[in-house]
Short mmCIF file of C-alpha atoms in Angstrom, two decimals:
data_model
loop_
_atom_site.label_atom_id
_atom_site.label_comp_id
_atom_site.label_asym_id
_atom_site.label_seq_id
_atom_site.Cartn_x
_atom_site.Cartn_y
_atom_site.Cartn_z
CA UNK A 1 54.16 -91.62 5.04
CA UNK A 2 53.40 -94.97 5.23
CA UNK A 3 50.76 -97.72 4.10
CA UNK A 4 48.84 -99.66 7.16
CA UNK A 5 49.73 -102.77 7.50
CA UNK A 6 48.63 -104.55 11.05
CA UNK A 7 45.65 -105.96 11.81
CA UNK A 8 43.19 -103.47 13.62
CA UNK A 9 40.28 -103.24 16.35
CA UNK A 10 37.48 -101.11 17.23
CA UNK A 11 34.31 -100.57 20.24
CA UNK A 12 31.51 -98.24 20.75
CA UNK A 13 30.40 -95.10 21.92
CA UNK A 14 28.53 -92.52 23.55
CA UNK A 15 27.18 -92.49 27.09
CA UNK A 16 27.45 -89.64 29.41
CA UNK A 17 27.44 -90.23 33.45
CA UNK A 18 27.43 -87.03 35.28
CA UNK A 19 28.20 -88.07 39.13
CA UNK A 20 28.62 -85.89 41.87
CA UNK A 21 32.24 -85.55 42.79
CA UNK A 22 32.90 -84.51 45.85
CA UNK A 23 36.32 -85.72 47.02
CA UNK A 24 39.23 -83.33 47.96
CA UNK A 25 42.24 -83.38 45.20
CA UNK A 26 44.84 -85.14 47.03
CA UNK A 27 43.08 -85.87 50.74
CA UNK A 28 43.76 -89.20 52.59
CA UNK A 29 40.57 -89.77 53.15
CA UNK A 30 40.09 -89.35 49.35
CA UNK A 31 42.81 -91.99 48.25
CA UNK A 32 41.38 -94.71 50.61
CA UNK A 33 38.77 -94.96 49.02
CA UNK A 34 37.69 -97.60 46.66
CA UNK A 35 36.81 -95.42 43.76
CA UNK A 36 38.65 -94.32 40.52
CA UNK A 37 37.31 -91.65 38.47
CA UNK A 38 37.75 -91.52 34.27
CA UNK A 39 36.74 -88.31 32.09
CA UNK A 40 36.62 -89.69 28.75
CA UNK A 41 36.17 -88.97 25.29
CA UNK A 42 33.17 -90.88 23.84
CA UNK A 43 33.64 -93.83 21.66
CA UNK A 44 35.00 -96.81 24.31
CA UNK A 45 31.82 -97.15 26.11
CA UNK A 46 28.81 -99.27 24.29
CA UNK A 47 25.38 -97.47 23.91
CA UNK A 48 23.86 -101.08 25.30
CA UNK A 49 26.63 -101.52 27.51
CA UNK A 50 28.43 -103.62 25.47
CA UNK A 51 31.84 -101.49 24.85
CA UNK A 52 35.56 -102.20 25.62
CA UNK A 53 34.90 -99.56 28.31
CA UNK A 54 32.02 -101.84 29.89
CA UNK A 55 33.79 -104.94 29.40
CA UNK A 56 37.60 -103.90 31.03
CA UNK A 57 35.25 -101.34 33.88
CA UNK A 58 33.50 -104.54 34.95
CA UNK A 59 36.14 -106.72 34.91
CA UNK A 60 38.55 -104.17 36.69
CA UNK A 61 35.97 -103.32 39.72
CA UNK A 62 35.50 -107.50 39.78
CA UNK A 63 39.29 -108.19 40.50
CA UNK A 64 39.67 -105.04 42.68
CA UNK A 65 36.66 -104.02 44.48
CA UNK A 66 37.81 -100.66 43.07
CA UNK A 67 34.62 -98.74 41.35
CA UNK A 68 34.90 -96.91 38.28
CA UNK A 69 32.85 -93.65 38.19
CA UNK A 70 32.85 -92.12 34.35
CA UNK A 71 32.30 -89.12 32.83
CA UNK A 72 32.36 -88.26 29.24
CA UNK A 73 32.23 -85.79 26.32
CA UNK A 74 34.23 -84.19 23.63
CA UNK A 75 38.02 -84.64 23.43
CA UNK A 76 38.00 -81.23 24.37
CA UNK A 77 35.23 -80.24 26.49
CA UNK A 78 37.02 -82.69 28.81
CA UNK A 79 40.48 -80.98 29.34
CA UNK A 80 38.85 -78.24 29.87
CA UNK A 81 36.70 -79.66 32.69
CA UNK A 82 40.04 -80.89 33.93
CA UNK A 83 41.28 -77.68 33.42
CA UNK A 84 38.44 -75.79 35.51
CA UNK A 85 38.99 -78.26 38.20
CA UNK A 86 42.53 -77.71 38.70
CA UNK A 87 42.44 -76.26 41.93
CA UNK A 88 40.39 -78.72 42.69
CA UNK A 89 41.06 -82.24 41.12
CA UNK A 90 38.27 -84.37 40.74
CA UNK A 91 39.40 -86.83 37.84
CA UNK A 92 41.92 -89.30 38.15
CA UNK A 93 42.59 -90.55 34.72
CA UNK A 94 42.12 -88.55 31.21
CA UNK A 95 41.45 -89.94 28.14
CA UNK A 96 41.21 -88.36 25.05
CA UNK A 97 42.25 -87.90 21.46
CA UNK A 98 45.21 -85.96 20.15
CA UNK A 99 45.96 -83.41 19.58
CA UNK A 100 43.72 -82.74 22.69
CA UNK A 101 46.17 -85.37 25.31
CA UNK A 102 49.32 -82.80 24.39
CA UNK A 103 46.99 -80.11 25.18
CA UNK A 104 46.63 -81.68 28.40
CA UNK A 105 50.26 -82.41 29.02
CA UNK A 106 51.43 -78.30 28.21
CA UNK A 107 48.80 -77.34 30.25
CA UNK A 108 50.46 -79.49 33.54
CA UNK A 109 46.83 -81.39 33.87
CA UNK A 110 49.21 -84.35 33.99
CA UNK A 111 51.71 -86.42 35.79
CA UNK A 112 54.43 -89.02 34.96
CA UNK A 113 53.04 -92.52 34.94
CA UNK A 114 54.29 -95.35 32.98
CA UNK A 115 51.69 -98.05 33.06
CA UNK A 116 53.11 -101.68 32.67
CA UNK A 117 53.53 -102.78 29.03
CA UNK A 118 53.98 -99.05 27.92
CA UNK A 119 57.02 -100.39 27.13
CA UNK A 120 55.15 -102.40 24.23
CA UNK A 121 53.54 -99.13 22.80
CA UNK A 122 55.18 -97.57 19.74
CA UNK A 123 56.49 -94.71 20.26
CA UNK A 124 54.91 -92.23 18.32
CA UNK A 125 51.79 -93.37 20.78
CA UNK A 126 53.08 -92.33 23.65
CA UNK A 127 54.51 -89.07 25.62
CA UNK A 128 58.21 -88.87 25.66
CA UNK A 129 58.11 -87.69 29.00
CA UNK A 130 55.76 -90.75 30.37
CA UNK A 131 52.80 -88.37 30.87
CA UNK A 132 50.20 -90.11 28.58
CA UNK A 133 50.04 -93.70 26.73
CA UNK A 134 47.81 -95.13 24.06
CA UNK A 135 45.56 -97.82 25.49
CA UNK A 136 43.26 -98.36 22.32
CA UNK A 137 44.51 -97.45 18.49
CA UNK A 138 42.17 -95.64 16.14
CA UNK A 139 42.43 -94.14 13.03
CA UNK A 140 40.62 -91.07 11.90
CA UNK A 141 37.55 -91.75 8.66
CA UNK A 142 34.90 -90.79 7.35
CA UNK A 143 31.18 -92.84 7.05
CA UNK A 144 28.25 -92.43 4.39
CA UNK A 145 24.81 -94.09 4.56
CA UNK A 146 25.63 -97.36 1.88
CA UNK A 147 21.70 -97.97 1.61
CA UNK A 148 20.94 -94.16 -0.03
CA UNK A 149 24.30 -93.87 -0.95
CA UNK A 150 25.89 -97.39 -2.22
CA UNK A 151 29.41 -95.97 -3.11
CA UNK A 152 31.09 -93.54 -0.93
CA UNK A 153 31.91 -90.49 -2.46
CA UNK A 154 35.85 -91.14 -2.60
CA UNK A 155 36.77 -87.37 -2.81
CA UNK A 156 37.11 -84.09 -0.89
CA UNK A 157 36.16 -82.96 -3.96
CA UNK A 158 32.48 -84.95 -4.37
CA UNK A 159 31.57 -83.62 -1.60
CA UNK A 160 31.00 -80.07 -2.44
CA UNK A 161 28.32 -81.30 -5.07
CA UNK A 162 25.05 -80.09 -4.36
CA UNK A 163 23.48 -83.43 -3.55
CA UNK A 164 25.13 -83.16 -0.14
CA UNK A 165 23.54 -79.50 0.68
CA UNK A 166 22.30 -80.37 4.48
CA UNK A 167 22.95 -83.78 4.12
CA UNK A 168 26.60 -83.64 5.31
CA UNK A 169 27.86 -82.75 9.08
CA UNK A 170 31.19 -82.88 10.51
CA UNK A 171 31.82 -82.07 14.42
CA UNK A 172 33.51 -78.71 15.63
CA UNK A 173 37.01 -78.60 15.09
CA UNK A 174 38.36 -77.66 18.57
CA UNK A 175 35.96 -78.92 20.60
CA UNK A 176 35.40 -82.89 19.44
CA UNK A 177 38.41 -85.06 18.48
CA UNK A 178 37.12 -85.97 15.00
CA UNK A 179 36.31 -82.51 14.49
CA UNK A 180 39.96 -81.44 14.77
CA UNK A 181 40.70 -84.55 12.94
CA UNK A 182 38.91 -83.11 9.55
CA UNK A 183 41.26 -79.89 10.23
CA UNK A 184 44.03 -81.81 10.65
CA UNK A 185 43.08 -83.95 7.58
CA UNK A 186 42.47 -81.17 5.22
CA UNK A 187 45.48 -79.28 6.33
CA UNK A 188 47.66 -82.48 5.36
CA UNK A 189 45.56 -83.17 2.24
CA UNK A 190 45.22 -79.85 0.22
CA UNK A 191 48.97 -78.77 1.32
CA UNK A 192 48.48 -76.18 3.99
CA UNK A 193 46.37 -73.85 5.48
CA UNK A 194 45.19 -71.42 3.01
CA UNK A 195 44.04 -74.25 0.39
CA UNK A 196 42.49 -76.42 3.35
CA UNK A 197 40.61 -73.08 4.55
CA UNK A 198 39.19 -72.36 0.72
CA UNK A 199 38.46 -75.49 0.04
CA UNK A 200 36.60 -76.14 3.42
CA UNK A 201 35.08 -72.54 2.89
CA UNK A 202 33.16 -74.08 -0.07
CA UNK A 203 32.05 -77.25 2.06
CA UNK A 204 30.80 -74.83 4.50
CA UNK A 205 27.59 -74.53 1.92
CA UNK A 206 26.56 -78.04 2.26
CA UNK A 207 27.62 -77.93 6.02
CA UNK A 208 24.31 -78.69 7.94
CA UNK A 209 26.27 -76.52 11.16
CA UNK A 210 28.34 -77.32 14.54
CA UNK A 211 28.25 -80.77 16.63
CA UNK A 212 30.04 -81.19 19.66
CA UNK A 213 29.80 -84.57 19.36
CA UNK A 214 31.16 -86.97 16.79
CA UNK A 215 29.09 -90.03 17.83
CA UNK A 216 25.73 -88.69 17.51
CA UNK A 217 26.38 -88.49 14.01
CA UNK A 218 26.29 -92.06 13.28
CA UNK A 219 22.43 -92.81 14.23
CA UNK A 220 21.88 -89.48 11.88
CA UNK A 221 23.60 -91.08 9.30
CA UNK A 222 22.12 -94.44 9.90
CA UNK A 223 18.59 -93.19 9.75
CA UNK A 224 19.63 -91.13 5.91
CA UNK A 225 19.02 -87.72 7.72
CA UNK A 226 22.94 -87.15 6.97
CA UNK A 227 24.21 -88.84 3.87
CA UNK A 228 27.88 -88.11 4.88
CA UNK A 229 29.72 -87.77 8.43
CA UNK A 230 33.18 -87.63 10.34
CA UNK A 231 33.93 -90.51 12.56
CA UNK A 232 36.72 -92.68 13.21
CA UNK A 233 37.00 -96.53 12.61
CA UNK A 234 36.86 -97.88 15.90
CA UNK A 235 33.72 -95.94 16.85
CA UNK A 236 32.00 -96.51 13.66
CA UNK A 237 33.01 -99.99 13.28
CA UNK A 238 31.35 -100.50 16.21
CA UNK A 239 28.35 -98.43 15.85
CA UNK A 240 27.70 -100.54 12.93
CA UNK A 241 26.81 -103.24 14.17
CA UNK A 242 23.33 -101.43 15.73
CA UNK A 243 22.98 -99.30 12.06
CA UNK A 244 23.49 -101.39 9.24
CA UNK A 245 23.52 -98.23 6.73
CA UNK A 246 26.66 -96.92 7.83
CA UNK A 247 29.64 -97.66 6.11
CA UNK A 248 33.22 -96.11 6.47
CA UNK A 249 35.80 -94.79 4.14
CA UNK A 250 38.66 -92.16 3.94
CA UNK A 251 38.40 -89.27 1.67
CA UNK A 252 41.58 -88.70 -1.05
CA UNK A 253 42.07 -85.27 -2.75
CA UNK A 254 41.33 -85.02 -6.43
CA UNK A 255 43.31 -87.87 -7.89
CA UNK A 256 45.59 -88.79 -5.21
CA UNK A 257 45.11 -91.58 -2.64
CA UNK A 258 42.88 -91.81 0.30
CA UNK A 259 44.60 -91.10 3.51
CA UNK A 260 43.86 -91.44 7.37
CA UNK A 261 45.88 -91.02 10.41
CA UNK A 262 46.43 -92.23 13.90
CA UNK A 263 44.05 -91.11 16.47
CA UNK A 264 44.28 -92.98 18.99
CA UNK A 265 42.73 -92.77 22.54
CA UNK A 266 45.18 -91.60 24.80
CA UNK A 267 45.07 -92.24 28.89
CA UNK A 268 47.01 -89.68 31.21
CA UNK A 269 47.16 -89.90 35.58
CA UNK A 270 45.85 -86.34 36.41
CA UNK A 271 48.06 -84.25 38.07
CA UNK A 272 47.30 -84.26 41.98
CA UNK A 273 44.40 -86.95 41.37
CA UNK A 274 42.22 -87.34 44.44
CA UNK A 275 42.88 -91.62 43.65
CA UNK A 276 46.49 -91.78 42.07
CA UNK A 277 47.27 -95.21 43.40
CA UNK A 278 43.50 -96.10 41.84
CA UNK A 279 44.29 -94.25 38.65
CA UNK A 280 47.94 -96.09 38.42
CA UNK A 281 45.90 -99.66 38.72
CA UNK A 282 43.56 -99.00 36.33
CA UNK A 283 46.32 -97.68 33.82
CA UNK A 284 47.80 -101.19 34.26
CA UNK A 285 44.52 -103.05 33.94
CA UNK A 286 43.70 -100.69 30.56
CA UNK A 287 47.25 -101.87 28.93
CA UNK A 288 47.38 -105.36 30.20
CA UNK A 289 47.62 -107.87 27.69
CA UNK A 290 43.91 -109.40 28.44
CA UNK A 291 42.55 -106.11 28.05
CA UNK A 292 44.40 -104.86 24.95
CA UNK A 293 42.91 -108.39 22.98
CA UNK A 294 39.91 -107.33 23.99
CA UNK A 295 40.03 -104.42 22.05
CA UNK A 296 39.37 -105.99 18.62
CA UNK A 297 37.20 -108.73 19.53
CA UNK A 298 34.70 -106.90 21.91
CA UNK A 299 34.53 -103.33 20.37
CA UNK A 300 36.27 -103.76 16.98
CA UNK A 301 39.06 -101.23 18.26
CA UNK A 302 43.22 -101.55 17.29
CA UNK A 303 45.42 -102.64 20.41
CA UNK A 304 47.73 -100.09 21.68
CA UNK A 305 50.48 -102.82 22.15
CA UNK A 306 52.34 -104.12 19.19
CA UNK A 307 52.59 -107.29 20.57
CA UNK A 308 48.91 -108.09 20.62
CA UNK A 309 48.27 -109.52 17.54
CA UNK A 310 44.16 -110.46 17.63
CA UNK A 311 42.76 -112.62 14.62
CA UNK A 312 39.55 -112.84 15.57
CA UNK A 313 36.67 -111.13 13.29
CA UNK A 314 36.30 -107.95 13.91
CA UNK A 315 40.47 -107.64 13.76
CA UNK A 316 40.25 -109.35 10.09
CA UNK A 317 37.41 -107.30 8.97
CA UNK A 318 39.10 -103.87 10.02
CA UNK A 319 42.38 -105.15 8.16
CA UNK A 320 40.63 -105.54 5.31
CA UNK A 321 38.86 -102.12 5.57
CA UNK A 322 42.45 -100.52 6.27
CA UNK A 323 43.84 -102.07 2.90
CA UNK A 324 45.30 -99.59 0.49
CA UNK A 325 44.67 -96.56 3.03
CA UNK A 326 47.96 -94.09 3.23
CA UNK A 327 48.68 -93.25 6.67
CA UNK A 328 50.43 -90.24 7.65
CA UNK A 329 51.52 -88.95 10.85
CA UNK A 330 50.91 -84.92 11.76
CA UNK A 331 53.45 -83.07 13.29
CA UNK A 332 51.36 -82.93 16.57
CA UNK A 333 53.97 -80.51 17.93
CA UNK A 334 52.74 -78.08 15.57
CA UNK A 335 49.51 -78.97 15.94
CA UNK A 336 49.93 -78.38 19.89
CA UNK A 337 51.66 -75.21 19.51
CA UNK A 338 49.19 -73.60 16.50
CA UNK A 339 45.70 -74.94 17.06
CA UNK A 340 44.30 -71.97 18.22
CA UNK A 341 45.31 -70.04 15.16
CA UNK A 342 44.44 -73.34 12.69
CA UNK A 343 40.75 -73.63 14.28
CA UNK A 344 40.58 -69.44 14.26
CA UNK A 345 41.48 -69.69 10.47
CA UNK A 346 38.55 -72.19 10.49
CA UNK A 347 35.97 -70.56 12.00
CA UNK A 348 36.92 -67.31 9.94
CA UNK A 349 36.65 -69.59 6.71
CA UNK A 350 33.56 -71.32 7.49
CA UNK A 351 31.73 -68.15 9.41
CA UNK A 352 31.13 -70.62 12.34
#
């Protein structure tokens, strides 16, 4: 374990952009043209258009003439578009949360690309093997509405109180990022699986049901329809700056400390991409130095590279936030090889 100690960044999230795909996987007249599709999971791109997403998309297209066309959803509705379309590639670069970018990986939806400056990403934020690389740091939390609820409620344990009964929602573990995350969370927290699943068994009573999306908790929360959430910092960080009643904090276990991990967005080159050379330039663009102190000071996100050290606002702010917070780091191989059986425990806990 250890205690966070760099200075952080965040952005925004949640827009969806269905476009007709039509291009060939892998055709020349595919990889001429001036296009470069993203499947993403939601939190980079700005409701108003004011994201890190916006900001880097724009910027990109400016100094290449290269258009970005962007889809997004759940961490892991979109490997599993990827995965449908396998035959028939249609994205060009993945990005999503873990444990959902090694699902990606084992399931060959990627190939080897080292985007420049990867060599500046830790690496426990990157695949061994060069398939994916961090482009924006995260860490996982929780948020409450500060205006009905001043102090968070600091425990796993508060939260089974009956003041919470339909006032609390977390996203579906195996389907959103954030919704693993709590999984992954409790798993670490309570000491394994069986006192994770009883304890989150109990939760399940205050639960107000499924989301397959973390962000469009926020505004929920915001508006004191939810008292209590999921999230993650970057995402909420940013969301708060539109809904001034959310606030963010990490849950602890029953007189231990509050913890969080990384989760941060991952970006992969899709195996047999109709656009590689597109996807490859974009990579680069995404991890460039510009880009990566952009991170803090237009979204509020943490910079993938360790030698982008921002000190504007936002970066200061999330610091601060981040003091006193235990970070551990999952055994994602585990996680990779047993999620099935961890969210199948889940469900069977919960009756979801």
């Amino acid at each position: 374990m250890r205690t966070y100690a760099k200075p952080v960044a965040a952005v925004t999230g949640a827009l969806a952009l269905a476009a007709s795909l039509t291009a060939c996987g892998g055709s020349s007249a595919a990889s001429d043209e001036k296009v470069v599709t993203v499947y993403s999971a939601d939190g980079l791109k700005g409701e108003k258009g004011d994201g890190w997403y916006d900001k880097v998309f724009a910027d990109f297209e400016k100094e290449t003439g290269i258009k970005v066309k962007y889809v997004e959803g759940g961490s892991g509705e979109m490997v599993q578009r990827a995965l449908r379309e396998k035959s028939n590639t249609q994205a060009d670069v993945l990005v999503t949360l873990p444990p959902f970018i090694q699902q990606a990986g084992s399931k060959g939806l990627l190939q080897t690309y080292t985007p420049k400056g990867a060599d500046q990403v830790d690496g426990a934020d990157k695949a061994a093997d060069g398939s994916w690389t961090s482009v924006v740091n995260n860490y996982f939390g929780f948020i409450h509405n500060k205006k009905e609820l001043p102090g968070a409620p600091g425990t796993w344990e508060a939260l089974l109180d009956a003041k919470y009964k339909d006032k609390l929602q977390y996203s579906t573990p195996g389907v959103a990022g954030d919704g693993t995350a709590v999984l992954i969370k409790a798993l670490h927290d309570f000491g394994g699986q069986a006192p994770a699943m009883e304890y989150l068994k109990k939760l399940q009573a205050n639960n107000v049901g499924p989301s397959s999306s973390t962000s469009k908790l926020a505004p929920k929360v915001d508006k004191g329809e939810l008292l209590v959430a999921n999230g993650d910092v970057q995402m909420n960080f940013a969301q708060a700056a539109s809904m001034p009643n959310l606030a963010i904090w990490f849950p602890a276990k029953e007189g231990g400390r509050p913890t969080t991990f990384a989760l941060p967005y991952a970006a992969g080159l899709v195996d047999k991409a109709p656009h590689t050379e597109n996807g490859k330039k974009l990579l680069d663009f995404m991890l460039a130095e510009r880009a990566q102190r952009e991170v803090s000071a237009v979204g509020g996100g943490f910079p993938a590279r360790k030698d982008v050290k921002p000190t504007d606002a936002n970066a200061l702010a999330l610091a601060k936030l981040m003091e006193g917070v235990e970070v551990f780091e999952p055994d994602w191989a585990d996680i990779d090889a047993n999620l099935s059986s961890y969210v199948d425990a889940w469900k069977s806990a919960t009756g979801s």
